[in-house]
CSV table of C-alpha atoms in Angstrom, one decimal:
chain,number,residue,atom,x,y,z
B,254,UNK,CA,65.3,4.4,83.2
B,255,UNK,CA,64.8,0.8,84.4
B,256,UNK,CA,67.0,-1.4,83.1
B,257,UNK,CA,65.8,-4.8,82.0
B,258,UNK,CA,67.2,-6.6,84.3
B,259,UNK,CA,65.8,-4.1,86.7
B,260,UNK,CA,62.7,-4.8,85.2
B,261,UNK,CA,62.8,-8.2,85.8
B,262,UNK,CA,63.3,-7.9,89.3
B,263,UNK,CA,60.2,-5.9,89.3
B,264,UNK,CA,57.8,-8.4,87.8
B,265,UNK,CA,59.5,-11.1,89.5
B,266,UNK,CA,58.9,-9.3,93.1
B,267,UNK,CA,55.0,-8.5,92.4
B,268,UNK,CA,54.6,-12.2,91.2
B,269,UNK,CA,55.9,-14.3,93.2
B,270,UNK,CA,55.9,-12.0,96.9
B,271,UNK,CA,52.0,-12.8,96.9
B,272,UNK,CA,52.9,-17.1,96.7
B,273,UNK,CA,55.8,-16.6,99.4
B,274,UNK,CA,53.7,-15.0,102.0
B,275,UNK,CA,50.8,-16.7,101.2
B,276,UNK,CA,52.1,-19.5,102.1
B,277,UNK,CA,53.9,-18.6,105.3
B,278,UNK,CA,50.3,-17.3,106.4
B,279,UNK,CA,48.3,-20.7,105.0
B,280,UNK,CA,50.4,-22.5,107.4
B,281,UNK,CA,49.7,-20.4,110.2
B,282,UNK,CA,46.0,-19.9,110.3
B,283,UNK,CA,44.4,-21.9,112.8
B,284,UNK,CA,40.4,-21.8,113.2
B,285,UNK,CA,38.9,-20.0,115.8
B,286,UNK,CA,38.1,-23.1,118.5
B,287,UNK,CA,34.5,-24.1,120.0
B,288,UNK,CA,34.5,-22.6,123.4
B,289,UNK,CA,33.8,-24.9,126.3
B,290,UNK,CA,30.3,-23.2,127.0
B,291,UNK,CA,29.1,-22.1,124.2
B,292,UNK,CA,26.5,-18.8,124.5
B,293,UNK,CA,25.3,-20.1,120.8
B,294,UNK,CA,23.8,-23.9,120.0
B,295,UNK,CA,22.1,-25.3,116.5
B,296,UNK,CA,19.2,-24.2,117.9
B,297,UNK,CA,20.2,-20.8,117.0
B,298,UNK,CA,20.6,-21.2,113.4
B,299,UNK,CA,17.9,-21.3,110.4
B,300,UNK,CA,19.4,-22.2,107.4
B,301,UNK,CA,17.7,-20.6,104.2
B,302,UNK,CA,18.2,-22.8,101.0
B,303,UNK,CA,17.4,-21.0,97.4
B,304,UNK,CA,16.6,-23.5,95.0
B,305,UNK,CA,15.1,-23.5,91.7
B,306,UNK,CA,14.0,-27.1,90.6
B,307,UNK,CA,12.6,-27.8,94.3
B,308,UNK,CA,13.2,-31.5,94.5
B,309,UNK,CA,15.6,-33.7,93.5
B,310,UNK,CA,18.0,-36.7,94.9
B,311,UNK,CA,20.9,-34.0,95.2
B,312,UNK,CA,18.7,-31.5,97.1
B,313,UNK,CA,17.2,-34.4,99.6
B,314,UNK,CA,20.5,-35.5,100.1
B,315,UNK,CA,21.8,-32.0,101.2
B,316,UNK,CA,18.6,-31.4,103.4
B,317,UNK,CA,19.6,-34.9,105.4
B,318,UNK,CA,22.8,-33.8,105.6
B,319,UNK,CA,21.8,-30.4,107.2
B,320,UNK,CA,19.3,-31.8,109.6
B,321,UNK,CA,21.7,-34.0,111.2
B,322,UNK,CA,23.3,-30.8,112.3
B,323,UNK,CA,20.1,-29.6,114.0
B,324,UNK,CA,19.5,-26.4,113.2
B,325,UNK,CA,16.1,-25.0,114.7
B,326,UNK,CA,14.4,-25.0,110.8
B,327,UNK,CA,15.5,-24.8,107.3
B,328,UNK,CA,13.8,-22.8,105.2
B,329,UNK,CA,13.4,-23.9,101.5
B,330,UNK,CA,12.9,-21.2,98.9
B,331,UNK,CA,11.7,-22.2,95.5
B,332,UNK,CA,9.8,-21.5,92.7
B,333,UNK,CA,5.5,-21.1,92.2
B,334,UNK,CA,5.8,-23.8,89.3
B,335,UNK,CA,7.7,-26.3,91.7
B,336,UNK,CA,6.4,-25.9,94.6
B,337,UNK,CA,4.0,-28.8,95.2
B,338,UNK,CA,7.1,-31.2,94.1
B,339,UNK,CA,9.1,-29.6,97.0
B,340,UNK,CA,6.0,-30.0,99.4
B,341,UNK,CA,6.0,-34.1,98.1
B,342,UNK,CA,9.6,-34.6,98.8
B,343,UNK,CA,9.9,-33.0,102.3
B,344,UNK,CA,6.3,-34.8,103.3
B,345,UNK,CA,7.9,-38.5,102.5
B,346,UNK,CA,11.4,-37.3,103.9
B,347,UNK,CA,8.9,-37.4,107.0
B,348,UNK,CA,10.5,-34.1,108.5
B,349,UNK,CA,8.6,-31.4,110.4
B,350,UNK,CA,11.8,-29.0,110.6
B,351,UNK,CA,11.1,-27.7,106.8
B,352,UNK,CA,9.6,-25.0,105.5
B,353,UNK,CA,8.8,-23.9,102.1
B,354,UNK,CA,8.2,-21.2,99.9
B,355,UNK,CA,8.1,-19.5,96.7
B,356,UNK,CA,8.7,-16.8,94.5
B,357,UNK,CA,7.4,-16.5,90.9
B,358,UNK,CA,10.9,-16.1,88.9
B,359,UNK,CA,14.2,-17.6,89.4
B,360,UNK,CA,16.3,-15.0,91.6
B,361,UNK,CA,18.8,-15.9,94.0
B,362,UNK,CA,18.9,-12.6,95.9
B,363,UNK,CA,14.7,-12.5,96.0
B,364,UNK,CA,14.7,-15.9,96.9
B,365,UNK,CA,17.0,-15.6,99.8
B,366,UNK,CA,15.5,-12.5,100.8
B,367,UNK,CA,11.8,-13.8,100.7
B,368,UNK,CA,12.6,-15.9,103.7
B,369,UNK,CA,13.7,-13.1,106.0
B,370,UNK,CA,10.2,-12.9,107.8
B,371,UNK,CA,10.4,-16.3,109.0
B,372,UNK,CA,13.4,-16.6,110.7
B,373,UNK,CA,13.1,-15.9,114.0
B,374,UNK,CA,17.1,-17.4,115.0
B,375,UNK,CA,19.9,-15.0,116.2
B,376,UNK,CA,21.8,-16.7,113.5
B,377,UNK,CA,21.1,-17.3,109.2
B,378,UNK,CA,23.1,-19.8,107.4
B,379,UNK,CA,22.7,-20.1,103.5
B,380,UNK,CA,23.3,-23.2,101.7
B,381,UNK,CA,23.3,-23.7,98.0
B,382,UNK,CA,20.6,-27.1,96.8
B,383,UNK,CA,24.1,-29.4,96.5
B,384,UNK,CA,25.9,-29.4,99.0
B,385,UNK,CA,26.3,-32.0,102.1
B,386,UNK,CA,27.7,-30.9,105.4
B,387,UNK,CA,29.7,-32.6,108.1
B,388,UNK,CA,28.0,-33.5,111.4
B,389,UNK,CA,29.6,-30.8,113.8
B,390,UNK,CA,29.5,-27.9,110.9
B,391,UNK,CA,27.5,-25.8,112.9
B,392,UNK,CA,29.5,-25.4,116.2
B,393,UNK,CA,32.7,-24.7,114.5
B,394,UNK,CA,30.2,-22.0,112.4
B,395,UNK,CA,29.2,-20.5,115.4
B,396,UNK,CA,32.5,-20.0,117.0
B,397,UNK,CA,33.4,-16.8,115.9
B,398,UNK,CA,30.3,-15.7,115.8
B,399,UNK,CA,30.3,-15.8,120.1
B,400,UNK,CA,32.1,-12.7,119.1
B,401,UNK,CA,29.5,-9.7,118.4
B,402,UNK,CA,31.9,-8.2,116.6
B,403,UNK,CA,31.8,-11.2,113.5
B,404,UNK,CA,29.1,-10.7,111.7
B,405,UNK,CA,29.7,-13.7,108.9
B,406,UNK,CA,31.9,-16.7,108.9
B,407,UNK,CA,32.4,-19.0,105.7
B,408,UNK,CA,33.2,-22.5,105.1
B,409,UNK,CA,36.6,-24.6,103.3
B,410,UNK,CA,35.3,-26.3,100.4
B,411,UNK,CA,35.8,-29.9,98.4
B,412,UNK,CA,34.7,-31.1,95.4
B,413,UNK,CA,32.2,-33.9,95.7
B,414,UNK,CA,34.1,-36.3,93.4
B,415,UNK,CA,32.0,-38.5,90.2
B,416,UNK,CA,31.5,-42.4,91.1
B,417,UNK,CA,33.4,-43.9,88.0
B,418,UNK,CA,34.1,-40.8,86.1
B,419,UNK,CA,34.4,-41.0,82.4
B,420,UNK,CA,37.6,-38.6,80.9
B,421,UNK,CA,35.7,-36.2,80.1
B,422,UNK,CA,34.3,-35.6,84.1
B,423,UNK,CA,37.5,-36.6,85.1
B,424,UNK,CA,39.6,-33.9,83.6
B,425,UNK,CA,36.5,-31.4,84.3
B,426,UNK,CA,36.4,-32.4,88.0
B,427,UNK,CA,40.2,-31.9,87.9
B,428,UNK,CA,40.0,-28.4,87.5
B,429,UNK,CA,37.1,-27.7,89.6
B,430,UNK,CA,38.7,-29.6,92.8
B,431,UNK,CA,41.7,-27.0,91.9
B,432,UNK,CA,39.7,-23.9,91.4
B,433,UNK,CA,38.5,-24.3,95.6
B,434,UNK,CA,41.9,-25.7,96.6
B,435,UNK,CA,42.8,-22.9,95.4
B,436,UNK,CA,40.1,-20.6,96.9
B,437,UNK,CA,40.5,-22.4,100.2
B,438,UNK,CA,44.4,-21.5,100.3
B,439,UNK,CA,43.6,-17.9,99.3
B,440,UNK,CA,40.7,-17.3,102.0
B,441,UNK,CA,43.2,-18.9,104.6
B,442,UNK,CA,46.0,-17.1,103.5
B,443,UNK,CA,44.7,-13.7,103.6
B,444,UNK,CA,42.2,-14.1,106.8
B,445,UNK,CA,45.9,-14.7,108.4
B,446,UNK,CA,47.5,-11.3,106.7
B,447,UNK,CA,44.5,-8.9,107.6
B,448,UNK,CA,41.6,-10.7,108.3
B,449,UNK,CA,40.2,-10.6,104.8
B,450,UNK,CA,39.1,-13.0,101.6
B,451,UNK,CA,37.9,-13.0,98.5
B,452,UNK,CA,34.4,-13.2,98.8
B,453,UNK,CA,32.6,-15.4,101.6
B,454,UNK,CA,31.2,-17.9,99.8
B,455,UNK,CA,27.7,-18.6,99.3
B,456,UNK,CA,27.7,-22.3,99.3
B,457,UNK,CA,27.4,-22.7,102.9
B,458,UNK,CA,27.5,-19.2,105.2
B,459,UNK,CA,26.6,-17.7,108.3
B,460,UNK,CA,25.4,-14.3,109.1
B,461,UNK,CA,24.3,-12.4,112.0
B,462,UNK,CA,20.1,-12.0,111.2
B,463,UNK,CA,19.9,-8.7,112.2
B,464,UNK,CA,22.3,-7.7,109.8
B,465,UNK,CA,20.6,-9.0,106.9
B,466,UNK,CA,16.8,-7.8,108.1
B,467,UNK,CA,17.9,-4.3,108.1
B,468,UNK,CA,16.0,-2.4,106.0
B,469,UNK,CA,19.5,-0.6,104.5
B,470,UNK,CA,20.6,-4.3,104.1
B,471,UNK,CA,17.6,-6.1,102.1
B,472,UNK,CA,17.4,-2.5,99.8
B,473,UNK,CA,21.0,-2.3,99.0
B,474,UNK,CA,20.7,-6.1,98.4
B,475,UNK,CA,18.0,-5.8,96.0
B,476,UNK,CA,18.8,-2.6,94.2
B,477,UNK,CA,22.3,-3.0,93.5
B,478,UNK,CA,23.0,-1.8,90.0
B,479,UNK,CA,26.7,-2.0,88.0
B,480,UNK,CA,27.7,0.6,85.6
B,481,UNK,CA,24.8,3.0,87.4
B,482,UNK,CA,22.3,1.1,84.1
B,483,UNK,CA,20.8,-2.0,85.9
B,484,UNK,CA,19.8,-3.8,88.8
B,485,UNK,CA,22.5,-6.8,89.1
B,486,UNK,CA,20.8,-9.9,90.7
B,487,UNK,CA,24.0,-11.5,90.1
B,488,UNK,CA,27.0,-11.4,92.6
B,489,UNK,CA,25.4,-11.8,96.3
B,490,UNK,CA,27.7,-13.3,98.2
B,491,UNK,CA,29.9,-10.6,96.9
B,492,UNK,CA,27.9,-8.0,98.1
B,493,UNK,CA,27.2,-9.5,101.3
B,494,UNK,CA,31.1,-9.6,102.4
B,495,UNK,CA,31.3,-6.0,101.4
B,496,UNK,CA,28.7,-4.9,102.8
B,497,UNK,CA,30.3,-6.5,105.9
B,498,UNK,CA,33.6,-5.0,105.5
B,499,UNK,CA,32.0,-1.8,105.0
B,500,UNK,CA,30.3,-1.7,107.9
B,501,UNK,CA,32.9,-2.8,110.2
B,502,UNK,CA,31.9,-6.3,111.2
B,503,UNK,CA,34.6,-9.0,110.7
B,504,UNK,CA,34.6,-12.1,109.1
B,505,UNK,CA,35.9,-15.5,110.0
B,506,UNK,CA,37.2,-18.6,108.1
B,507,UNK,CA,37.2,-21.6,109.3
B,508,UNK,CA,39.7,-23.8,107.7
B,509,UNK,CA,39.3,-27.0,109.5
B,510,UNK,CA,38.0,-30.8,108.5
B,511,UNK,CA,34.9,-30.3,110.3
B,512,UNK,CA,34.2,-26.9,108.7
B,513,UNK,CA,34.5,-28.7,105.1
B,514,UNK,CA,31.6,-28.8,103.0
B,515,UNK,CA,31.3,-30.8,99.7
B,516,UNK,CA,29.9,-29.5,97.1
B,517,UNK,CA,29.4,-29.9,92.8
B,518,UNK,CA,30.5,-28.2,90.3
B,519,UNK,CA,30.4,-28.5,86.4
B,520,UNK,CA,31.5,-31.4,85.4
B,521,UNK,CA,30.6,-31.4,81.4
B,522,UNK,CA,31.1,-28.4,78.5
B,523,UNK,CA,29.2,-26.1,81.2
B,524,UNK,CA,32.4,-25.6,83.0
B,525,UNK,CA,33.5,-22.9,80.5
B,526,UNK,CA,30.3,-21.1,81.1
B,527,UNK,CA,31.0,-21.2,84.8
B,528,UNK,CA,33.8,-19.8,85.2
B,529,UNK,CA,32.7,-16.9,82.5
B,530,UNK,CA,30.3,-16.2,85.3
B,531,UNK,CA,32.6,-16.2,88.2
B,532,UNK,CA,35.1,-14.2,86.3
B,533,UNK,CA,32.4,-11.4,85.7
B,534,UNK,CA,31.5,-11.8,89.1
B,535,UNK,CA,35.1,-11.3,90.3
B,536,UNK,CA,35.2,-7.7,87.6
B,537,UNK,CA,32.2,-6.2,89.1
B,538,UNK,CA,32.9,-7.0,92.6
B,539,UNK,CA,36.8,-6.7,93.2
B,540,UNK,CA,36.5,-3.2,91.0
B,541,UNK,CA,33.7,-1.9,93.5
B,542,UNK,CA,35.9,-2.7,96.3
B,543,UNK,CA,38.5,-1.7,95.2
B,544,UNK,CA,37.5,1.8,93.6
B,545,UNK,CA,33.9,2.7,95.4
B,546,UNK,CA,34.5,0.7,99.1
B,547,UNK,CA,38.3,1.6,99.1
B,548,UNK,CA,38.9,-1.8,100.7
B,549,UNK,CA,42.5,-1.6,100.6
B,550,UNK,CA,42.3,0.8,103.7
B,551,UNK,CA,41.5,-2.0,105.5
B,552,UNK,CA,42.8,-4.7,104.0
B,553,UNK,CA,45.7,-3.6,102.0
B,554,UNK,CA,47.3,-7.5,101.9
B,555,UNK,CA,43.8,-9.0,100.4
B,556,UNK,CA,43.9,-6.2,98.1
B,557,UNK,CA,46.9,-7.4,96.8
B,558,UNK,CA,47.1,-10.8,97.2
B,559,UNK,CA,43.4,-11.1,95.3
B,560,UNK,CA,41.5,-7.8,94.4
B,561,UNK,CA,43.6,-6.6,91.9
B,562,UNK,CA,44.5,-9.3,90.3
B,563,UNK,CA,41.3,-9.4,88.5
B,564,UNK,CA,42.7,-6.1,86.9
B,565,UNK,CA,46.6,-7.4,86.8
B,566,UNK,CA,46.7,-10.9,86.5
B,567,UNK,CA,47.0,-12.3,82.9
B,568,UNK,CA,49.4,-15.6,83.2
B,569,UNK,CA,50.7,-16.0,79.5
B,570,UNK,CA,51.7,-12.7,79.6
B,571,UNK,CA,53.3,-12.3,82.9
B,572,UNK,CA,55.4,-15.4,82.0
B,573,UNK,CA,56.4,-14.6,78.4
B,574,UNK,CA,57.5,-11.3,79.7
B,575,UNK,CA,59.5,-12.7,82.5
B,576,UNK,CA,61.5,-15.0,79.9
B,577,UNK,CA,61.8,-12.4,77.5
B,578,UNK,CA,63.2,-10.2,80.3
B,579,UNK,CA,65.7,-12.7,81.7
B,580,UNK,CA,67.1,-13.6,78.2
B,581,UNK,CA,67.2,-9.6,77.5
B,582,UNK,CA,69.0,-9.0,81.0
B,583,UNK,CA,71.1,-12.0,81.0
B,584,UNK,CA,72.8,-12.0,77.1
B,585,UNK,CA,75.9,-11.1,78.1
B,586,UNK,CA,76.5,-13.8,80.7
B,587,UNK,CA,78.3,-16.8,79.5
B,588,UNK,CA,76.0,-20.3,77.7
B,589,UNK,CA,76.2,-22.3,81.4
B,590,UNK,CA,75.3,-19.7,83.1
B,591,UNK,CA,72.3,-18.2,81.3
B,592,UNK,CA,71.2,-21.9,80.8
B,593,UNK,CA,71.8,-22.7,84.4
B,594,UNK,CA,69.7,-19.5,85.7
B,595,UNK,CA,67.1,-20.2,83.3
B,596,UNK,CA,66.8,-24.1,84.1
B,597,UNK,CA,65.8,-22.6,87.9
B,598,UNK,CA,63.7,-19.8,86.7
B,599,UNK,CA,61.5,-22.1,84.8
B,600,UNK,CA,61.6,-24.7,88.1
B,601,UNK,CA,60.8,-21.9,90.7
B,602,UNK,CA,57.6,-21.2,88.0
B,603,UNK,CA,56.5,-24.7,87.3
B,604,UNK,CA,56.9,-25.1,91.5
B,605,UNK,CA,54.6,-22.1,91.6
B,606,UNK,CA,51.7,-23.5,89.6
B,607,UNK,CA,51.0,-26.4,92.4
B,608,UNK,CA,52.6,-25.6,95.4
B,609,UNK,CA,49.8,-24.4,97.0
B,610,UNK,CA,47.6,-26.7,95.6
B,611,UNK,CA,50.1,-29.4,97.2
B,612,UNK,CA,47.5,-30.5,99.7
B,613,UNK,CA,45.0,-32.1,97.2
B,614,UNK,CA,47.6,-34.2,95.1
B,615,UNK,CA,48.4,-35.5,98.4
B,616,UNK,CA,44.7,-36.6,98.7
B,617,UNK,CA,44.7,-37.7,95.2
B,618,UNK,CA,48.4,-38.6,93.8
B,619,UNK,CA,46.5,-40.1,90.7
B,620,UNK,CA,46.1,-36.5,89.8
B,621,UNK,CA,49.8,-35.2,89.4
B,622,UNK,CA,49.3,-37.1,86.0
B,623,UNK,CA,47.0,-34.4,85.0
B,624,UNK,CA,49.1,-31.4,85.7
B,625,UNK,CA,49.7,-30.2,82.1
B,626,UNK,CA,46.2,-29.8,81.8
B,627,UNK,CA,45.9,-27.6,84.8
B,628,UNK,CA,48.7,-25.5,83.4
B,629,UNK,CA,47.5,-24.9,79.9
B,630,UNK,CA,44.5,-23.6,81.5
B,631,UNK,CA,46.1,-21.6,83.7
B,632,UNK,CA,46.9,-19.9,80.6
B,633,UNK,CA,44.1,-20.0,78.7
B,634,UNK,CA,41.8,-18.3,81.0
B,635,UNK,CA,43.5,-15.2,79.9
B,636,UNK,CA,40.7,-15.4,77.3
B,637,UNK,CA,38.0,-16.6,79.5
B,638,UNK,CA,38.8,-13.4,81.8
B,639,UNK,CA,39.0,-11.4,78.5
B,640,UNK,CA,35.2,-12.5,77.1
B,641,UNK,CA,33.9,-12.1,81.0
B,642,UNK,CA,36.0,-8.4,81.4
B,643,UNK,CA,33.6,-7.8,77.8
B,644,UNK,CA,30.0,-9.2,78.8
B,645,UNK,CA,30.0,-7.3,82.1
B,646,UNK,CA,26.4,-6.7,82.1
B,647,UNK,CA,25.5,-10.5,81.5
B,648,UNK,CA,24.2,-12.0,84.7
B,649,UNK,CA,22.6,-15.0,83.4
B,650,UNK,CA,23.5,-18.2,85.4
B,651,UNK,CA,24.2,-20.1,81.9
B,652,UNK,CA,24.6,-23.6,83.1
B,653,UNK,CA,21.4,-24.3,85.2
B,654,UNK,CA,17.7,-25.0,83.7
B,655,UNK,CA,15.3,-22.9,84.6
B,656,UNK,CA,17.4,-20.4,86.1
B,657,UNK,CA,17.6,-18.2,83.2
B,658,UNK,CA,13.8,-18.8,81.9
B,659,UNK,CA,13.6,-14.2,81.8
B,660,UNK,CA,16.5,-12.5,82.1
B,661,UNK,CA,14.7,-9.3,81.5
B,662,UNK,CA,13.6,-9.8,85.0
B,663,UNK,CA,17.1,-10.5,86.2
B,664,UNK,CA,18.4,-7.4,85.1
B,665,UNK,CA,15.6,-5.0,84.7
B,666,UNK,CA,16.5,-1.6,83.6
B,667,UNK,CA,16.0,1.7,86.1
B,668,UNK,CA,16.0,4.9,85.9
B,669,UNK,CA,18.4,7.1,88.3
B,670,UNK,CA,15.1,8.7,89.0
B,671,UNK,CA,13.3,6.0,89.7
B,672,UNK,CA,16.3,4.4,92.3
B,673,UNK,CA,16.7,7.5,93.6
B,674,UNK,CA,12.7,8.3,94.5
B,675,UNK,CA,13.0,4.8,96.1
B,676,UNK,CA,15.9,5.3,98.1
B,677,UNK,CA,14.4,8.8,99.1
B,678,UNK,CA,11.3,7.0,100.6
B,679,UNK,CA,13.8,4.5,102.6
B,680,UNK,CA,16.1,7.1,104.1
B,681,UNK,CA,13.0,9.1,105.4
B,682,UNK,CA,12.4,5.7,107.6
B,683,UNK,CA,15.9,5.3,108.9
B,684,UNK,CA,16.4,9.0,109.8
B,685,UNK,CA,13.6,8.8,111.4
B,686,UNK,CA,15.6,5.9,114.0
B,687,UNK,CA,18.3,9.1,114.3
B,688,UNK,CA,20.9,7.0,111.6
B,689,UNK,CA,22.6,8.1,108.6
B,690,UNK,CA,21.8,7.2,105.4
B,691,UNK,CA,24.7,7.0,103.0
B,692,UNK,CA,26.1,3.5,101.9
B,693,UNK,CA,23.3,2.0,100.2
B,694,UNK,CA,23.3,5.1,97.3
B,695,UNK,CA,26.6,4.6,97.1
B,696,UNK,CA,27.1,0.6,96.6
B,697,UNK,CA,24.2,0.2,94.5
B,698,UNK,CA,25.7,3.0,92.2
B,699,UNK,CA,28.9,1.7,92.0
């Protein structure tokens, strides 16, 4: 029977060995470099933009931003009912290398997938309606991607920061520049170990376009149900990058100033409701890969470093139980030396909570001020992940008008039968090209 010191050890080891090693690998990723002679240019890339309101100063200012990159077109995707404000702002923004069109509802993965006929590029890059890239983006993007056996590479990310903040924006924006610090050290971190990440992120990505206009692709995409009950709209860049890892193409991240996009995030009351969506988002996908794609077969280091976590991972807990097991283990040692032990315990765990977030109060030193908060809610998203772990089956965006106008379309409710007599129909065609026909039945009942 484990002692409780023993037990300490334990917790201690499957805590903190993910942090040590993480950051041994985040300092030694480097990107994959432009080559001298590149096979691919901007003039193979369409980038497809889904966006619901159409127009806007944030969404002209991320268009400008793309086309100094000069990609061969960029496709916007919008909505019927905003359609002829999207046609007004791209006709004065006096550019010819736009194109637009619409679906009827708000739906990220129809929206994206509506644009496939018209791109006629080796390469797809998606870009969320807020985001500004940096001039030479696209050939550090297309890098790996000279490599046929890539098949998507992903972007480091920054929060766009508020002009004059008030405290309220200023706090919010805090925690959102952490949250993709964060991200960024984990994608660098475990692209280093095995060559996985969390999720690529669908912000700013690039894919190979053949592999998203297969017809296996565009149906798992679009019928992908959780808990065998619904069709989840929800999630795509998660099911992209599985659907990647799954199919044995490898993915790239390029951590690198020129590969940084900026980007916004909630800065207001929202930002609870946005991070109840990415927690759901992080249940349904790190539980199929985990469970149905059996990820940790091929990346047993991501799989520990970030997939199960979503099942493992509750902060206040973890921590209470350390204490409680260092006190337990440790009564019989003499006042100064329990103290003394315990005075580094508690240093090593404050260090923990912005080591690897180091790089951005280096940016911003003003920030170190606002620590505490970070903390606290390090340990209050316990509940956060709790309520998200509960309301699985809620997909709703929750923090953008417009996008949640019907959310019986955005999970509409099908029958086994009716999935199945549609996946029937679409293995008869790829048999017919002499391939097997197995994964998509399998994802989209995971």
């Amino acid at each position: 029977m484990f002692s409780a010191f023993n037990m300490f050890v334990a917790l201690f080891s499957y805590r903190y060995l993910r942090l040590v090693v993480n950051l041994f690998a985040f300092c030694r990723l480097r990107p994959i470099p432009i080559p001298e002679n590149p096979r691919l240019t901007s003039q193979d890339v369409t980038v497809v933009i889904p966006s619901i309101e159409g127009d806007g100063e944030g969404l002209e200012d991320t268009i400008r931003s793309i086309l100094v990159t000069e990609p061969f077109e960029i496709i916007l995707v919008t909505l019927h009912a905003n359609l002829t404000r999207a046609e007004s702002m791209v006709r004065l923004m006096g550019t010819s290398k736009v194109r637009i069109k619409s679906v009827t509802y708000p739906n990220k993965r129809r929206q994206m997938v509506h644009a496939f006929p018209d791109i006629k590029t080796d390469i797809t890059v998606f870009a969320d309606d807020d985001v500004l890239w940096p001039p030479k983006l696209l050939p550090w993007m297309l890098a790996p991607l000279e490599d046929e056996a890539y098949g998507g590479v992903g972007t480091n990310q920054r929060i766009r920061r508020a002009e004059s903040p008030s405290l309220q924006q200023r706090v919010y924006g805090y925690l959102n520049a952490l949250y993709l610090e964060r991200r960024n050290f984990d994608c660098a971190s475990c692209m280093y170990m095995d060559g996985g990440l969390p999720c690529l992120s669908g912000r700013t990505v690039a894919y190979r376009s053949k592999i998203l206009k297969d017809q296996l692709f565009i149906h798992g995409f679009t019928h992908e149900e959780w808990l065998g009950r619904y069709q989840l709209n929800a999630d795509d860049d998660n099911f992209i990058t599985r659907w990647l890892v799954s199919h044995d193409k490898k993915i790239a991240f390029q951590y690198h100033k020129e590969a940084e996009i900026l980007t916004t995030l909630e800065d207001n009351p929202n930002f609870v409701k946005q991070c109840l969506r990415w927690s759901r988002s992080n249940w349904r996908s790190n539980i199929t890969s985990m469970f149905c794609d059996s990820i940790w077969r091929k990346q047993p280091w991501s799989t520990y470093a970030v997939h199960q976590t979503t099942l493992l991972q509750w902060a206040l807990l973890w921590d209470c139980l350390l204490l409680y097991l260092y006190l337990t283990s440790t009564e019989m040692w003499s006042d100064e030396s329990q103290t003394m032990g315990l005075v580094v315990l508690l240093s090593w765990m404050l260090t923990s909570k912005f080591i690897k977030l180091l790089g951005h109060y280096i940016r911003y030193p003003v920030d170190c001020f606002l620590l505490p908060i970070s903390i606290i809610f390090g340990y209050l998203h316990g509940l956060i992940k709790t309520k998200a772990m509960l309301s699985l089956n809620v997909t709703a965006w929750g923090t953008r008008d417009g996008a949640d106008d019907d959310d019986a379309y955005r999970m509409i409710h099908i029958s086994r039968k009716q999935h199945e007599a549609g996946y029937s129909t679409l293995c008869q065609t790829v048999e017919s090209r002499g391939e097997k026909c197995e994964y998509t039945y399998r994802v989209s009942h995971a």
